[in-house]
Short mmCIF file of C-alpha atoms and ligand atoms in Angstrom, two decimals:
data_model
loop_
_atom_site.label_atom_id
_atom_site.label_comp_id
_atom_site.label_asym_id
_atom_site.label_seq_id
_atom_site.Cartn_x
_atom_site.Cartn_y
_atom_site.Cartn_z
CA UNK T 1 10.03 -5.85 -16.78
CA UNK T 2 8.69 -2.29 -16.25
CA UNK T 3 11.02 0.59 -16.99
CA UNK T 4 13.78 0.78 -14.41
CA UNK T 5 14.61 4.33 -13.32
CA UNK T 6 16.48 3.50 -10.14
CA UNK T 7 19.51 5.47 -11.34
CA UNK T 8 17.49 8.70 -11.31
CA UNK T 9 16.87 8.74 -7.56
CA UNK T 10 18.55 12.10 -6.78
CA UNK T 11 16.72 14.06 -9.46
CA UNK T 12 13.38 12.30 -8.84
CA UNK T 13 13.54 12.83 -5.07
CA UNK T 14 14.42 16.53 -5.49
CA UNK T 15 11.36 16.87 -7.72
CA UNK T 16 9.13 14.96 -5.28
CA UNK T 17 10.07 17.31 -2.44
CA UNK T 18 8.85 20.27 -4.51
CA UNK T 19 5.43 18.65 -5.00
CA UNK T 20 3.11 20.04 -2.26
CA UNK T 21 0.24 17.67 -3.04
CA UNK T 22 2.53 14.64 -2.69
CA UNK T 23 3.95 16.04 0.55
CA UNK T 24 0.44 16.40 2.00
CA UNK T 25 -0.47 12.85 0.99
CA UNK T 26 2.72 11.44 2.51
CA UNK T 27 2.20 13.33 5.80
CA UNK T 28 -1.39 12.13 6.10
CA UNK T 29 -1.13 8.49 5.17
CA UNK T 30 2.35 7.57 6.44
CA UNK T 31 1.75 8.83 9.98
CA UNK T 32 -1.83 7.42 10.00
CA UNK T 33 -0.59 3.90 9.30
CA UNK T 34 2.11 4.16 11.93
CA UNK T 35 -0.23 5.40 14.66
CA UNK T 36 -2.59 2.50 13.87
CA UNK T 37 0.35 0.06 14.05
CA UNK T 38 1.43 1.42 17.44
CA UNK T 39 -2.14 1.18 18.82
CA UNK T 40 -2.35 -2.43 17.66
CA UNK T 41 0.91 -3.26 19.43
CA UNK T 42 -0.24 -1.53 22.60
CA UNK T 43 -3.40 -3.64 22.53
CA UNK T 44 -1.51 -6.96 22.48
CA UNK T 45 1.26 -5.50 24.71
CA UNK T 46 4.80 -4.83 23.46
CA UNK T 47 6.12 -7.97 25.20
CA UNK T 48 3.73 -10.29 23.33
CA UNK T 49 4.39 -8.39 20.10
CA UNK T 50 8.11 -8.92 20.47
CA UNK T 51 7.56 -12.62 21.12
CA UNK T 52 5.50 -12.92 17.89
CA UNK T 53 8.18 -11.04 15.95
CA UNK T 54 10.85 -13.43 17.18
CA UNK T 55 8.67 -16.45 16.30
CA UNK T 56 8.13 -15.09 12.78
CA UNK T 57 11.81 -14.38 12.33
CA UNK T 58 12.74 -17.89 13.48
CA UNK T 59 10.29 -19.38 10.96
CA UNK T 60 11.72 -17.26 8.14
CA UNK T 61 15.33 -18.06 9.06
CA UNK T 62 14.53 -21.78 9.12
CA UNK T 63 12.55 -21.73 5.85
CA UNK T 64 15.08 -19.73 3.87
CA UNK T 65 17.91 -21.97 5.15
CA UNK T 66 15.94 -25.02 3.91
CA UNK T 67 14.27 -23.42 0.91
CA UNK T 68 15.01 -26.29 -1.47
CA UNK T 69 13.25 -28.76 0.86
CA UNK T 70 10.14 -26.58 1.29
CA UNK T 71 9.89 -25.82 -2.43
CA UNK T 72 9.93 -29.57 -3.13
CA UNK T 73 7.27 -30.18 -0.50
CA UNK T 74 5.15 -27.38 -1.94
CA UNK T 75 5.50 -28.88 -5.42
CA UNK T 76 4.31 -32.27 -4.16
CA UNK T 77 1.29 -30.81 -2.37
CA UNK T 78 0.17 -28.36 -5.07
CA UNK T 79 0.25 -31.26 -7.55
CA UNK T 80 -1.56 -33.60 -5.15
CA UNK T 81 -4.34 -31.00 -4.81
CA UNK T 82 -4.79 -30.96 -8.61
CA UNK T 83 -2.84 -27.74 -9.30
CA UNK T 84 0.25 -27.12 -11.40
CA UNK T 85 3.40 -25.54 -10.01
CA UNK T 86 5.74 -23.69 -12.39
CA UNK T 87 9.19 -22.31 -11.60
CA UNK T 88 10.30 -19.24 -13.54
CA UNK T 89 13.93 -18.21 -13.48
CA UNK T 90 13.29 -14.66 -14.67
CA UNK T 91 10.60 -12.19 -15.72
CA UNK T 92 10.57 -13.33 -19.37
CA UNK T 93 10.04 -16.94 -18.40
CA UNK T 94 7.28 -16.09 -15.90
CA UNK T 95 5.49 -13.89 -18.45
CA UNK T 96 5.81 -16.60 -21.09
CA UNK T 97 4.21 -19.18 -18.77
CA UNK T 98 1.20 -16.88 -18.23
CA UNK T 99 1.08 -15.99 -21.94
CA UNK T 100 1.17 -19.68 -22.91
CA UNK T 101 -1.71 -20.51 -20.57
CA UNK T 102 -3.73 -17.55 -21.89
CA UNK T 103 -2.96 -18.37 -25.54
CA UNK T 104 -3.77 -22.07 -25.36
CA UNK T 105 -7.02 -21.47 -23.42
CA UNK T 106 -8.19 -18.61 -25.70
CA UNK T 107 -8.33 -16.11 -22.84
CA UNK T 108 -9.90 -12.78 -23.80
CA UNK T 109 -10.38 -11.04 -20.43
CA UNK T 110 -8.26 -11.29 -17.29
CA UNK T 111 -8.94 -9.81 -13.86
CA UNK T 112 -6.15 -9.29 -11.37
CA UNK T 113 -6.03 -8.86 -7.63
CA UNK T 114 -3.05 -6.96 -6.19
CA UNK T 115 0.31 -8.52 -6.99
CA UNK T 116 3.61 -6.67 -6.56
CA UNK T 117 5.43 -9.54 -8.28
CA UNK T 118 3.33 -9.10 -11.43
CA UNK T 119 4.33 -5.40 -11.33
CA UNK T 120 7.94 -6.54 -11.02
CA UNK T 121 7.53 -8.79 -14.07
CA UNK T 122 5.70 -6.20 -16.17
CA UNK T 123 3.00 -8.78 -16.90
CA UNK T 124 0.11 -6.53 -18.00
CA UNK T 125 1.77 -5.18 -21.19
CA UNK T 126 2.66 -8.75 -22.22
CA UNK T 127 -0.97 -9.89 -21.96
CA UNK T 128 -2.30 -6.71 -23.55
CA UNK T 129 0.06 -7.17 -26.52
CA UNK T 130 -1.62 -10.58 -27.06
CA UNK T 131 -5.04 -8.96 -27.18
CA UNK T 132 -6.10 -9.86 -23.63
CA UNK T 133 -8.02 -7.15 -21.75
CA UNK T 134 -6.48 -6.93 -18.28
CA UNK T 135 -8.30 -5.28 -15.37
CA UNK T 136 -6.72 -4.47 -12.02
CA UNK T 137 -9.48 -4.93 -9.45
CA UNK T 138 -7.90 -3.72 -6.20
CA UNK T 139 -9.21 -0.14 -5.97
CA UNK T 140 -5.75 1.43 -5.56
CA UNK T 141 -4.33 -0.67 -8.41
CA UNK T 142 -7.37 0.14 -10.59
CA UNK T 143 -6.73 3.87 -10.04
CA UNK T 144 -3.09 3.66 -11.03
CA UNK T 145 -3.90 1.44 -14.01
CA UNK T 146 -6.31 4.13 -15.26
CA UNK T 147 -3.64 6.77 -14.60
CA UNK T 148 -1.01 4.61 -16.41
CA UNK T 149 1.27 4.87 -13.41
CA UNK T 150 3.05 2.44 -11.10
CA UNK T 151 2.34 1.80 -7.38
CA UNK T 152 4.01 4.16 -4.91
CA UNK T 153 3.55 2.10 -1.74
CA UNK T 154 3.61 -1.64 -0.98
CA UNK T 155 0.20 -1.59 0.73
CA UNK T 156 -1.46 1.57 -0.62
CA UNK T 157 -0.48 1.73 -4.30
CA UNK T 158 -2.32 5.00 -5.01
CA UNK T 159 -1.18 6.72 -1.82
CA UNK T 160 0.22 9.63 -3.86
CA UNK T 161 -3.21 10.56 -5.27
CA UNK T 162 -5.71 12.88 -3.60
CA UNK T 163 -9.48 12.34 -3.90
CA UNK T 164 -9.58 15.32 -6.30
CA UNK T 165 -6.98 13.60 -8.53
CA UNK T 166 -9.06 10.43 -8.57
CA UNK T 167 -12.29 12.33 -9.31
CA UNK T 168 -10.62 14.01 -12.29
CA UNK T 169 -9.20 10.70 -13.48
CA UNK T 170 -12.56 8.91 -13.28
CA UNK T 171 -14.27 11.78 -15.11
CA UNK T 172 -11.68 11.67 -17.89
CA UNK T 173 -11.28 7.89 -18.29
CA UNK T 174 -14.77 6.64 -17.45
CA UNK T 175 -16.69 9.54 -18.98
CA UNK T 176 -18.69 10.27 -15.81
CA UNK T 177 -19.40 13.66 -14.14
CA UNK T 178 -16.71 14.94 -11.75
CA UNK T 179 -17.61 13.73 -8.24
CA UNK T 180 -15.08 13.76 -5.40
CA UNK T 181 -17.25 11.87 -2.91
CA UNK T 182 -15.11 8.87 -1.94
CA UNK T 183 -18.09 6.52 -1.50
CA UNK T 184 -19.48 7.46 -4.91
CA UNK T 185 -16.08 6.86 -6.52
CA UNK T 186 -15.70 3.46 -4.85
CA UNK T 187 -19.23 2.55 -5.99
CA UNK T 188 -18.37 3.56 -9.57
CA UNK T 189 -15.27 1.35 -9.58
CA UNK T 190 -17.34 -1.47 -8.12
CA UNK T 191 -19.97 -1.20 -10.85
CA UNK T 192 -17.38 -1.12 -13.64
CA UNK T 193 -15.40 -4.02 -12.24
CA UNK T 194 -18.34 -6.24 -11.29
CA UNK T 195 -19.04 -6.90 -14.98
CA UNK T 196 -15.39 -7.71 -15.63
CA UNK T 197 -15.37 -10.40 -12.95
CA UNK T 198 -18.25 -12.06 -14.76
CA UNK T 199 -16.59 -11.75 -18.19
CA UNK T 200 -13.08 -12.90 -17.17
CA UNK T 201 -11.71 -16.25 -18.30
CA UNK T 202 -8.56 -15.83 -16.25
CA UNK T 203 -8.01 -14.55 -12.70
CA UNK T 204 -4.49 -13.60 -11.62
CA UNK T 205 -3.51 -13.10 -8.00
CA UNK T 206 -0.38 -12.64 -5.96
CA UNK T 207 0.20 -14.53 -2.73
CA UNK T 208 1.06 -13.26 0.71
CA UNK T 209 2.15 -16.76 1.69
CA UNK T 210 2.21 -20.25 0.22
CA UNK T 211 2.01 -23.12 2.68
CA UNK T 212 4.28 -26.06 1.82
CA UNK T 213 2.56 -28.76 3.91
CA UNK T 214 -0.79 -28.28 2.15
CA UNK T 215 0.08 -26.57 -1.16
CA UNK T 216 -2.17 -23.62 -0.16
CA UNK T 217 -1.98 -20.10 -1.56
CA UNK T 218 -2.96 -17.43 0.98
CA UNK T 219 -4.04 -13.89 0.12
CA UNK T 220 -5.11 -11.30 2.64
CA UNK T 221 -7.14 -8.34 1.40
CA UNK T 222 -9.62 -5.72 2.52
CA UNK T 223 -11.69 -5.80 -0.64
CA UNK T 224 -13.70 -8.72 -1.95
CA UNK T 225 -11.92 -8.49 -5.30
CA UNK T 226 -9.33 -11.12 -4.35
CA UNK T 227 -12.01 -13.77 -3.89
CA UNK T 228 -13.83 -12.84 -7.09
CA UNK T 229 -10.57 -12.98 -9.09
CA UNK T 230 -9.64 -16.37 -7.75
CA UNK T 231 -13.02 -18.08 -7.85
CA UNK T 232 -15.16 -16.64 -10.70
CA UNK T 233 -12.94 -17.22 -13.81
CA UNK T 234 -12.36 -20.74 -15.16
CA UNK T 235 -8.55 -20.41 -14.68
CA UNK T 236 -6.68 -19.03 -11.68
CA UNK T 237 -2.96 -18.23 -11.83
CA UNK T 238 -1.16 -17.26 -8.62
CA UNK T 239 2.21 -15.56 -9.09
CA UNK T 240 4.65 -14.95 -6.30
CA UNK T 241 8.32 -14.84 -5.32
CA UNK T 242 9.80 -18.17 -4.25
CA UNK T 243 10.62 -16.71 -0.80
CA UNK T 244 6.91 -16.58 0.09
CA UNK T 245 6.81 -20.26 1.01
CA UNK T 246 6.29 -21.09 4.71
CA UNK T 247 6.29 -24.59 6.19
CA UNK T 248 2.88 -25.05 7.84
CA UNK T 249 -0.58 -23.73 8.68
CA UNK T 250 0.58 -23.27 12.26
CA UNK T 251 3.32 -20.94 11.01
CA UNK T 252 0.73 -19.08 8.97
CA UNK T 253 -1.09 -18.18 12.20
CA UNK T 254 1.98 -16.26 13.39
CA UNK T 255 2.19 -14.21 10.19
CA UNK T 256 -1.54 -13.52 10.15
CA UNK T 257 -1.14 -11.83 13.53
CA UNK T 258 1.81 -9.72 12.40
CA UNK T 259 1.07 -8.65 8.83
CA UNK T 260 -2.25 -6.76 9.16
CA UNK T 261 -1.20 -5.08 12.42
CA UNK T 262 2.09 -3.93 10.89
CA UNK T 263 0.50 -2.81 7.63
CA UNK T 264 -2.68 -1.00 8.66
CA UNK T 265 -3.06 -1.60 12.39
CA UNK T 266 -5.92 -4.07 11.82
CA UNK T 267 -6.26 -7.15 14.00
CA UNK T 268 -7.12 -9.09 10.88
CA UNK T 269 -7.93 -8.06 7.32
CA UNK T 270 -11.51 -8.29 6.02
CA UNK T 271 -10.71 -11.34 3.88
CA UNK T 272 -8.20 -14.12 4.46
CA UNK T 273 -8.46 -16.47 1.49
CA UNK T 274 -6.81 -19.89 1.41
CA UNK T 275 -6.83 -21.62 -1.95
CA UNK T 276 -5.76 -25.23 -2.37
CA UNK T 277 -5.95 -26.48 -5.95
CA UNK T 278 -8.81 -25.99 -8.46
CA UNK T 279 -12.49 -26.80 -7.78
CA UNK T 280 -13.24 -30.39 -6.76
CA UNK T 281 -15.87 -32.42 -8.62
CA UNK T 282 -18.44 -31.76 -5.89
CA UNK T 283 -17.65 -28.03 -5.52
CA UNK T 284 -20.36 -25.63 -6.68
CA UNK T 285 -17.90 -23.08 -8.03
CA UNK T 286 -14.21 -22.27 -8.35
CA UNK T 287 -11.73 -22.43 -11.22
CA UNK T 288 -11.24 -25.52 -13.37
CA UNK T 289 -7.48 -24.95 -13.43
CA UNK T 290 -5.10 -23.69 -10.76
CA UNK T 291 -1.52 -22.70 -11.57
CA UNK T 292 1.07 -21.39 -9.13
CA UNK T 293 4.12 -19.66 -10.61
CA UNK T 294 7.10 -19.24 -8.30
CA UNK T 295 9.44 -16.56 -9.54
CA UNK T 296 13.19 -16.38 -8.97
CA UNK T 297 14.16 -13.27 -11.00
CA UNK T 298 17.27 -12.52 -8.92
CA UNK T 299 16.16 -14.04 -5.62
CA UNK T 300 18.73 -16.86 -5.91
CA UNK T 301 21.52 -14.27 -5.88
CA UNK T 302 20.03 -12.80 -2.70
CA UNK T 303 19.91 -16.29 -1.23
CA UNK T 304 23.55 -16.88 -2.13
CA UNK T 305 24.66 -13.63 -0.48
CA UNK T 306 24.93 -14.28 3.28
CA UNK T 307 24.89 -10.55 4.04
CA UNK T 308 21.72 -9.83 2.06
CA UNK T 309 19.79 -13.07 2.40
CA UNK T 310 17.77 -11.52 5.21
CA UNK T 311 15.89 -9.35 2.70
CA UNK T 312 14.05 -12.54 1.64
CA UNK T 313 12.28 -12.59 5.02
CA UNK T 314 10.22 -9.52 4.07
CA UNK T 315 6.42 -9.93 4.18
CA UNK T 316 5.81 -6.58 2.38
CA UNK T 317 3.85 -4.98 5.21
CA UNK T 318 5.10 -1.48 4.37
CA UNK T 319 5.80 -0.51 8.02
CA UNK T 320 9.40 0.44 7.20
CA UNK T 321 8.15 2.82 4.47
CA UNK T 322 5.71 4.54 6.83
CA UNK T 323 8.40 5.28 9.42
CA UNK T 324 11.28 6.12 7.06
CA UNK T 325 12.22 9.86 7.06
CA UNK T 326 13.44 9.53 3.46
CA UNK T 327 10.33 7.76 2.11
CA UNK T 328 8.13 10.22 4.03
CA UNK T 329 9.66 13.09 2.06
CA UNK T 330 10.21 11.60 -1.40
CA UNK T 331 7.41 9.01 -1.75
CA UNK T 332 7.59 5.77 -3.70
CA UNK T 333 8.07 6.81 -7.33
CA UNK T 334 11.46 8.43 -6.63
CA UNK T 335 12.89 4.96 -5.99
CA UNK T 336 12.37 4.30 -9.68
CA UNK T 337 11.02 0.77 -9.57
CA UNK T 338 8.43 -1.50 -7.97
CA UNK T 339 9.81 -1.75 -4.43
CA UNK T 340 10.18 1.59 -2.62
CA UNK T 341 11.38 2.62 0.83
CA UNK T 342 14.10 1.10 3.00
CA UNK T 343 13.42 -2.51 1.95
CA UNK T 344 13.23 -1.40 -1.69
CA UNK T 345 16.65 0.20 -1.31
CA UNK T 346 17.97 -3.29 -0.50
CA UNK T 347 15.81 -5.45 -2.77
CA UNK T 348 15.94 -3.34 -5.96
CA UNK T 349 19.76 -3.32 -6.26
CA UNK T 350 19.72 -7.09 -5.85
CA UNK T 351 16.97 -7.65 -8.43
CA UNK T 352 17.93 -5.08 -11.08
CA UNK T 353 21.69 -5.11 -10.42
CA UNK T 354 23.72 -2.83 -8.14
CA UNK T 355 25.18 -0.70 -10.97
CA UNK T 356 21.64 0.31 -12.01
CA UNK T 357 20.54 1.13 -8.45
CA UNK T 358 23.74 2.28 -6.76
CA UNK T 359 22.12 5.46 -5.39
CA UNK T 360 19.37 3.63 -3.50
CA UNK T 361 21.48 2.32 -0.58
CA UNK T 362 22.50 5.96 0.00
CA UNK T 363 18.83 6.94 0.40
CA UNK T 364 18.89 6.44 4.14
CA UNK T 365 19.92 8.34 7.25
CA UNK T 366 20.67 4.96 8.89
CA UNK T 367 18.51 6.06 11.84
CA UNK T 368 17.46 2.43 12.40
CA UNK T 369 13.69 3.15 12.59
CA UNK T 370 13.01 0.58 9.83
CA UNK T 371 14.69 -2.15 11.86
CA UNK T 372 12.72 -1.15 14.96
CA UNK T 373 9.33 -1.41 13.28
CA UNK T 374 9.95 -4.46 11.09
CA UNK T 375 7.75 -7.36 12.25
CA UNK T 376 10.47 -9.80 11.16
CA UNK T 377 13.30 -7.78 12.78
CA UNK T 378 15.06 -7.43 9.44
CA UNK T 379 18.29 -5.50 9.89
CA UNK T 380 17.87 -3.14 6.94
CA UNK T 381 20.53 -0.59 8.00
CA UNK T 382 23.17 -3.33 8.15
CA UNK T 383 22.28 -4.45 4.62
CA UNK T 384 22.33 -0.86 3.34
CA UNK T 385 25.83 -0.47 4.76
CA UNK T 386 26.86 -3.70 3.06
CA UNK T 387 25.55 -2.46 -0.28
CA UNK T 388 27.32 0.88 0.23
CA UNK T 389 30.53 -1.02 0.90
CA UNK T 390 30.03 -3.04 -2.27
CA UNK T 391 29.61 0.13 -4.36
CA UNK T 392 32.54 1.88 -2.65
CA UNK T 393 34.84 -1.07 -3.27
CA UNK T 394 33.83 -1.73 -6.84
CA UNK T 395 36.90 -1.81 -9.09
CA UNK T 396 34.81 -0.19 -11.84
CA UNK T 397 34.76 3.56 -11.28
CA UNK T 398 31.40 4.00 -13.03
CA UNK T 399 29.74 1.60 -10.57
CA UNK T 400 30.64 3.61 -7.50
CA UNK T 401 27.92 5.76 -6.04
CA UNK T 402 30.07 8.72 -4.90
CA UNK T 403 31.56 10.97 -7.61
CA UNK T 404 35.35 11.33 -7.82
CA UNK T 405 35.24 14.78 -6.12
CA UNK T 406 33.44 13.38 -3.05
CA UNK T 407 35.89 10.52 -2.79
CA UNK T 408 38.84 12.96 -2.84
CA UNK T 409 37.20 15.08 -0.14
CA UNK T 410 36.57 11.96 1.98
CA UNK T 411 40.24 10.95 1.65
CA UNK T 412 41.42 14.46 2.60
CA UNK T 413 39.04 14.42 5.57
CA UNK T 414 40.38 11.05 6.73
CA UNK T 415 43.97 12.37 6.42
CA UNK T 416 43.04 15.50 8.38
CA UNK T 417 41.30 13.63 11.18
CA UNK T 418 44.18 11.21 11.64
CA UNK T 419 46.82 13.94 11.95
CA UNK T 420 46.49 16.20 15.06
CA UNK T 421 49.00 18.76 13.72
CA UNK T 422 47.18 19.12 10.41
CA UNK T 423 43.81 19.30 12.18
CA UNK T 424 45.01 22.17 14.44
CA UNK T 425 46.34 24.12 11.43
CA UNK T 426 43.09 23.55 9.53
CA UNK T 427 41.04 24.77 12.51
CA UNK T 428 43.21 27.91 12.82
CA UNK T 429 42.75 28.54 9.09
CA UNK T 430 38.99 27.89 9.37
CA UNK T 431 38.68 30.41 12.21
CA UNK T 432 40.42 33.07 10.13
CA UNK T 433 38.00 32.39 7.26
CA UNK T 434 35.07 32.49 9.67
CA UNK T 435 36.07 35.87 11.12
CA UNK T 436 36.54 37.26 7.60
CA UNK T 437 33.05 35.97 6.75
CA UNK T 438 31.56 38.33 9.37
CA UNK T 439 32.77 41.32 7.35
CA UNK T 440 31.71 40.04 3.91
CA UNK T 441 28.98 42.22 2.27
CA UNK T 442 26.53 39.25 2.29
CA UNK T 443 27.70 37.41 5.37
CA UNK T 444 27.20 33.64 5.17
CA UNK T 445 26.92 33.58 8.99
CA UNK T 446 23.86 34.01 11.18
CA UNK T 447 23.71 37.17 13.37
CA UNK T 448 24.96 35.39 16.49
CA UNK T 449 27.87 33.98 14.47
CA UNK T 450 27.08 30.39 15.56
CA UNK T 451 25.76 29.03 12.24
CA UNK T 452 26.79 29.11 8.58
CA UNK T 453 23.79 29.72 6.33
CA UNK T 454 25.55 29.25 3.01
CA UNK T 455 28.75 27.26 2.79
CA UNK T 456 31.16 27.83 -0.10
CA UNK T 457 32.37 24.38 -1.27
CA UNK T 458 29.99 22.30 -3.47
CA UNK T 459 29.83 19.44 -0.97
CA UNK T 460 29.11 21.74 2.00
CA UNK T 461 26.75 23.96 0.03
CA UNK T 462 24.53 20.89 -0.60
CA UNK T 463 24.20 20.58 3.17
CA UNK T 464 23.40 24.26 3.74
CA UNK T 465 20.78 24.23 1.00
CA UNK T 466 18.32 22.74 3.47
CA UNK T 467 19.86 23.40 6.93
CA UNK T 468 22.50 25.51 8.65
CA UNK T 469 25.99 24.26 9.47
CA UNK T 470 27.46 24.93 12.93
CA UNK T 471 30.53 27.19 12.94
CA UNK T 472 33.78 25.98 14.47
CA UNK T 473 33.55 25.81 18.28
CA UNK T 474 35.25 28.49 20.34
CA UNK T 475 37.38 25.78 21.93
CA UNK T 476 37.98 22.38 20.38
CA UNK T 477 38.01 19.16 22.41
CA UNK T 478 41.83 19.07 22.12
CA UNK T 479 42.09 22.60 23.54
CA UNK T 480 39.71 21.83 26.40
CA UNK T 481 41.59 18.64 27.15
CA UNK T 482 44.95 20.41 27.24
CA UNK T 483 43.49 23.17 29.38
CA UNK T 484 42.12 20.55 31.76
CA UNK T 485 45.59 18.97 32.12
CA UNK T 486 47.27 22.32 32.78
CA UNK T 487 44.54 23.19 35.33
CA UNK T 488 45.41 19.99 37.17
CA UNK T 489 43.14 17.07 38.11
CA UNK T 490 39.57 17.93 39.01
CA UNK T 491 37.92 17.07 42.32
CA UNK T 492 35.15 14.49 41.96
S1 SF4 Z 1 11.28 -5.01 5.60
FE1 SF4 Z 1 10.02 -5.49 7.38
S2 SF4 Z 1 8.88 -3.58 7.75
FE2 SF4 Z 1 9.68 -3.43 5.66
S3 SF4 Z 1 8.04 -4.21 4.36
FE3 SF4 Z 1 9.39 -5.93 4.81
S4 SF4 Z 1 8.50 -6.93 6.62
FE4 SF4 Z 1 7.58 -4.90 6.46
#
């Protein structure tokens, strides 16, 4: 698997917020996607959109509840179509299946269309170590492969790069003159990759969906690379998570309406490819072998957890990333692994283990925007709260997300708020401190005395580092309430 840096979220996000180029990229692309999504919903009307979302959710609930049945059906139909279905329990096993196929078929060159699961498995280094030349052919993936980076968004993997960054990268890695014209850069990538499609023995793809009733792998893309990867080489391997199975072609129609609109605001993507088995004897082209690898790699534990099972409904549209106030500020790399944003904050702890990703469920304001935009109505905030509860209740101190000092402060706060006498004394004491603050040489208060610019305690000073804290009110609710009683009942 690729290096897991999920435990470095705080430091990485602080760094990301200091990066002006990243901030510009996030502002531009995140809001652009969301406006396009909203326009697409307006076009079909919000009522119809909500009906589609409910249909999709019902399909996902049903499929995940009967996953064993649909995986069996898929197995039968992939085999009947002349393909081979492999189950991999973890990343090592999945990589070994691909490596075995490549080794025994003397594969020298492999082309890949976009696959987040292959990023999750860390497949490229495994093949490269065997001497196979691997080429990412989705333009965004190709850029980050050249840059030796990882994707920062589910739909737009190179979202964090400006056109100037890409021009510099192409000049350095491809030995061409610096040229920041986007069309010229796309044409360069096309020319380089066109030869690779012709040379490749093996094509590797992900899958947006796999249809159980026909054994069909479905990929939706905006570049023709997906079709070239899956049809030009003599072997095609599709790799995907086992939760991507859906029952029927009719169900597929529902998801094909939702996914492109939620991801990029398109009514439909440029290419919708449906692949059922290898080439038939009377086909003019297509691969001689078709393999589908279904990966578990922690998904069974998600399935077994009633509270978190819902995360398996995700169709990786990226809408929750584009709307999330945390993702919009820190970008994808801060999350430290393959799946960023609100859904990543749920999925990563389940796949890499909660102790390694205990900070991620805290990376949310719980505003609920992710749940509002999700085409499958996935209740991400509820799952984040569940994961927070799991970390808070862990018997192992090192697995808890909050440091000891914060936990003591939270306990003191709870004690204070549940004791009116203590609360009154604390407020009186706070007011004395506040009035003394006015006379301090560098007053921490604003001129009008209504806001604290720099709070003293470490926990509060974190808050005032990026925003002001309101001072204590002139009259508390208790005082107003008591005053109201002594003034007598009010006329309505
Ligand atoms: S959780 Fe929902 S909004 Fe987020 S990527 Fe998955 S399907 Fe899209």
